[in-house]
PDB file of C-alpha atoms in Angstrom:
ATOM      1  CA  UNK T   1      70.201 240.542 114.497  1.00  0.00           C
ATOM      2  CA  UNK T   2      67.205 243.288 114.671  1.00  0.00           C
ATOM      3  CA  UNK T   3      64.285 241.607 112.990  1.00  0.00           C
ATOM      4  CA  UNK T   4      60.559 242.772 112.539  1.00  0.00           C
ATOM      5  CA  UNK T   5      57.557 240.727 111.274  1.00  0.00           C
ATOM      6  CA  UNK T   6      54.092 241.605 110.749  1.00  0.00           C
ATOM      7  CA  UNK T   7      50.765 240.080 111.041  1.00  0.00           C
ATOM      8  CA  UNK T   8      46.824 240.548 111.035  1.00  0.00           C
ATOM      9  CA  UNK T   9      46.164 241.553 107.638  1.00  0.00           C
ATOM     10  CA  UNK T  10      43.131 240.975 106.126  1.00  0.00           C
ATOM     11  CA  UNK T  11      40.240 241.265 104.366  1.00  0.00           C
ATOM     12  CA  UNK T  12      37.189 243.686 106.035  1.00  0.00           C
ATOM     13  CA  UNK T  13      34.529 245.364 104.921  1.00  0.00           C
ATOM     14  CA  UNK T  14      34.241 249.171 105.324  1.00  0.00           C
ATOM     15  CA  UNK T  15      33.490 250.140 108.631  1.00  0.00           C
ATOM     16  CA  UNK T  16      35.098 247.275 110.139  1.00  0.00           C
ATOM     17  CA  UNK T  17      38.571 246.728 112.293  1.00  0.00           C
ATOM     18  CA  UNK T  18      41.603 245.205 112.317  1.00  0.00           C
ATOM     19  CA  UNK T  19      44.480 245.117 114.448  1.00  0.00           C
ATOM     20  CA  UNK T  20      48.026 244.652 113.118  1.00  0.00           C
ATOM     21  CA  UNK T  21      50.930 243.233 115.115  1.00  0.00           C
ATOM     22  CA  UNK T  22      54.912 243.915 114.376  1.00  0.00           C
ATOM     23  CA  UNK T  23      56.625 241.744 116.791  1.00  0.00           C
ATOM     24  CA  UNK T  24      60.194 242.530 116.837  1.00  0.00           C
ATOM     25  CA  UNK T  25      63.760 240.954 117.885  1.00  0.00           C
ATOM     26  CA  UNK T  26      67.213 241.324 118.479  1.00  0.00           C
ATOM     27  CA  UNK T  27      66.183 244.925 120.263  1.00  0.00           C
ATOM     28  CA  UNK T  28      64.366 246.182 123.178  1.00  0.00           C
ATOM     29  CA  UNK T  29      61.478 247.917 121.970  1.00  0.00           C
ATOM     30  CA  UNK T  30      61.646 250.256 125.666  1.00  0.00           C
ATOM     31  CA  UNK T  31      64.436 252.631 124.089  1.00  0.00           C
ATOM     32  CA  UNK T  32      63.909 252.839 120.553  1.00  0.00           C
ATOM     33  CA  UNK T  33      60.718 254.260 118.332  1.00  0.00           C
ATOM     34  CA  UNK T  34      58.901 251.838 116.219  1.00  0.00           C
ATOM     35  CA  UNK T  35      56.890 253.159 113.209  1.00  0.00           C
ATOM     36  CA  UNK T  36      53.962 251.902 110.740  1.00  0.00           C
ATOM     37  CA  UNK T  37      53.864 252.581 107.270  1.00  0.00           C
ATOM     38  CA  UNK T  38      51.597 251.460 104.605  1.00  0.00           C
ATOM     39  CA  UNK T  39      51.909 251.527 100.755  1.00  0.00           C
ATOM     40  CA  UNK T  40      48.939 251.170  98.269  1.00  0.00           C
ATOM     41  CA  UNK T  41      48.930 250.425  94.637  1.00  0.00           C
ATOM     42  CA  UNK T  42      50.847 253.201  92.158  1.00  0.00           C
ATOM     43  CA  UNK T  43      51.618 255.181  95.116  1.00  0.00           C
ATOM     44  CA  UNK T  44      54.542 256.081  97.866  1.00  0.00           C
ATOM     45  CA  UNK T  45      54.981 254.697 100.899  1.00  0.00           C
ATOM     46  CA  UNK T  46      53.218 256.751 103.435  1.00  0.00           C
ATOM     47  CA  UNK T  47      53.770 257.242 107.243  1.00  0.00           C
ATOM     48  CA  UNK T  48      50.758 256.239 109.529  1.00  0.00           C
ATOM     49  CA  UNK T  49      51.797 256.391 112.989  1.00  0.00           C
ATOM     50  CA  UNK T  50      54.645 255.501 114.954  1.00  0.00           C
ATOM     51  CA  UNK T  51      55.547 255.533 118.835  1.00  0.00           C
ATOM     52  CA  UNK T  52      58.193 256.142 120.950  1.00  0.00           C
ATOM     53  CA  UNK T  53      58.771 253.635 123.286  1.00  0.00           C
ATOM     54  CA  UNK T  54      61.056 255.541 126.073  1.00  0.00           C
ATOM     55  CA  UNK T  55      57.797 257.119 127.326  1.00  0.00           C
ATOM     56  CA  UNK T  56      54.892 256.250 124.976  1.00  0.00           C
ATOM     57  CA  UNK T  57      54.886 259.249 122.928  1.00  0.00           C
ATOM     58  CA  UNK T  58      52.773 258.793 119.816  1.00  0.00           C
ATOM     59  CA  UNK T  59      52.322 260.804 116.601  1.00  0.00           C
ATOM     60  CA  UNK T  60      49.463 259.862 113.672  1.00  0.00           C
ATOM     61  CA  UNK T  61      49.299 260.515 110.067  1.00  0.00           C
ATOM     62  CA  UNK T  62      46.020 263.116 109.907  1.00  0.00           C
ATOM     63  CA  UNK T  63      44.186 260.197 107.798  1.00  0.00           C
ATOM     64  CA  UNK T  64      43.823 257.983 110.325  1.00  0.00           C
ATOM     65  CA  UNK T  65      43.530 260.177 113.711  1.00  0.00           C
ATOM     66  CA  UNK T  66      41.004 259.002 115.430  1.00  0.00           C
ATOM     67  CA  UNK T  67      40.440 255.780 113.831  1.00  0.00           C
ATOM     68  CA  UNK T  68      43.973 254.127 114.276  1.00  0.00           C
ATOM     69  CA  UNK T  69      45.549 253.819 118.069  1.00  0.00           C
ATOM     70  CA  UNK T  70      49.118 252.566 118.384  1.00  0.00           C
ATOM     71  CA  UNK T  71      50.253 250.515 121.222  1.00  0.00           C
ATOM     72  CA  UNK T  72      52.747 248.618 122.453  1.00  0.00           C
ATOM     73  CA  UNK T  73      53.769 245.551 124.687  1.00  0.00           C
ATOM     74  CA  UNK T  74      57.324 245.723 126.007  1.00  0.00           C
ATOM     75  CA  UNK T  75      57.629 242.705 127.722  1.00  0.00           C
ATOM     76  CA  UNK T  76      56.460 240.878 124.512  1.00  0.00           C
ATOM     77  CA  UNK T  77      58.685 243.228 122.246  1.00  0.00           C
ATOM     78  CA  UNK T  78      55.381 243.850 119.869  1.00  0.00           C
ATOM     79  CA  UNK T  79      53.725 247.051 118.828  1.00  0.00           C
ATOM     80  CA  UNK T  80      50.114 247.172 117.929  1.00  0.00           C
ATOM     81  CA  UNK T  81      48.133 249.019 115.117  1.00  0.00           C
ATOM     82  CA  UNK T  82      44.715 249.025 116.527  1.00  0.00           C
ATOM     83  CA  UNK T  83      42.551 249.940 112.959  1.00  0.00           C
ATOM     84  CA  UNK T  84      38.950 251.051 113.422  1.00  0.00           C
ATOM     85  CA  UNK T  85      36.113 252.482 110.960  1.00  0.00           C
ATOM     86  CA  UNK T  86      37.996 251.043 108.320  1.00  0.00           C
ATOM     87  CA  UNK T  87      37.563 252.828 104.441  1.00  0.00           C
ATOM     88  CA  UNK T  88      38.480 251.667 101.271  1.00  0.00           C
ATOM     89  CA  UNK T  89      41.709 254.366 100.876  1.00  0.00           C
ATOM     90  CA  UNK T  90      42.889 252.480 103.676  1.00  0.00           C
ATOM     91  CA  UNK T  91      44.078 249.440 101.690  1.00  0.00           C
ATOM     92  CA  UNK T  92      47.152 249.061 101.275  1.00  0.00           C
ATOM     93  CA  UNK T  93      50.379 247.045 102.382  1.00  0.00           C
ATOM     94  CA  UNK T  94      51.202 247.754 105.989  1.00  0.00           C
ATOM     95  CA  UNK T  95      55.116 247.724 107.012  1.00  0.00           C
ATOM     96  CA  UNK T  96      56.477 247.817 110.514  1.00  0.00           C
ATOM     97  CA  UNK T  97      59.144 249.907 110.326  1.00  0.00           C
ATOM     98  CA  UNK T  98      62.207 250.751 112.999  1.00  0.00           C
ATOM     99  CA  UNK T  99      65.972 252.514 112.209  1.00  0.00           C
ATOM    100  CA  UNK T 100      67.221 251.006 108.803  1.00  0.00           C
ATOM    101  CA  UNK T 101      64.662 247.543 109.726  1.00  0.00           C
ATOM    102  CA  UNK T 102      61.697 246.854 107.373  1.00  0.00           C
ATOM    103  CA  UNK T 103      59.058 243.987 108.266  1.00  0.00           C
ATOM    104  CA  UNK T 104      58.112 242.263 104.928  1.00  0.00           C
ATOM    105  CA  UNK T 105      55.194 244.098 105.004  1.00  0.00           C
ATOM    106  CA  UNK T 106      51.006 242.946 105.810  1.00  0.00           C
ATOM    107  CA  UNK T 107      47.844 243.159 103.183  1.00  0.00           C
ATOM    108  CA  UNK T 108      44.749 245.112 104.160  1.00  0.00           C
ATOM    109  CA  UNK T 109      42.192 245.292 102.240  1.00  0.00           C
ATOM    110  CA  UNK T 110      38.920 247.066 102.569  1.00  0.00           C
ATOM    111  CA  UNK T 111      35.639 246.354 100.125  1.00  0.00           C
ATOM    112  CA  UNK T 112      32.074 245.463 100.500  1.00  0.00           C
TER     113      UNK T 112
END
């Protein structure tokens, strides 16, 4: 059974960092593409980034490029959102996302 849970959510003041974790099972994160998605209050859920584990390929949502890095562990089957220069628009839930899998999703929040 494919399973995916996150973790690392927080609270952080602008400017700050966070790194979120999606560990997943019941699938070998080396030949599949694992995505991260994030959903704030009255609006859609929005793509941030996502890799593709085959050869490390990795795409970002023009919001965060430059402030968010991917990454992934395959012999630990977890993908990484590292989150840096953190702003207020940036809160939201975070999901780990992969094929028709959802994670139950992680709270970031950003405020002084």
């Amino acid at each position: 059974q494919e399973k995916l849970v996150e973790s690392g959510g927080g609270l952080v003041q602008p400017g700050g960092s966070l790194r979120l974790s999606c560990a997943a099972s019941g699938f070998s994160l080396d030949h599949y593409s694992i995505g991260w998605f994030r959903q704030a209050p009255g609006k859609g859920r929005e793509g941030v980034s996502c890799i593709v584990t085959t050869d490390n390929s990795t795409y970002y949502a023009d919001s965060v490029k430059g402030r968010f890095t991917i990454s992934m562990d395959t012999g630990k089957n977890i993908v990484y959102l590292q989150m840096d220069s953190l702003k207020p628009g940036d809160t939201a839930v975070y999901y780990c996302h992969h094929g028709a899998d959802w994670g139950p999703g992680t709270q970031v929040t950003v405020s002084s």
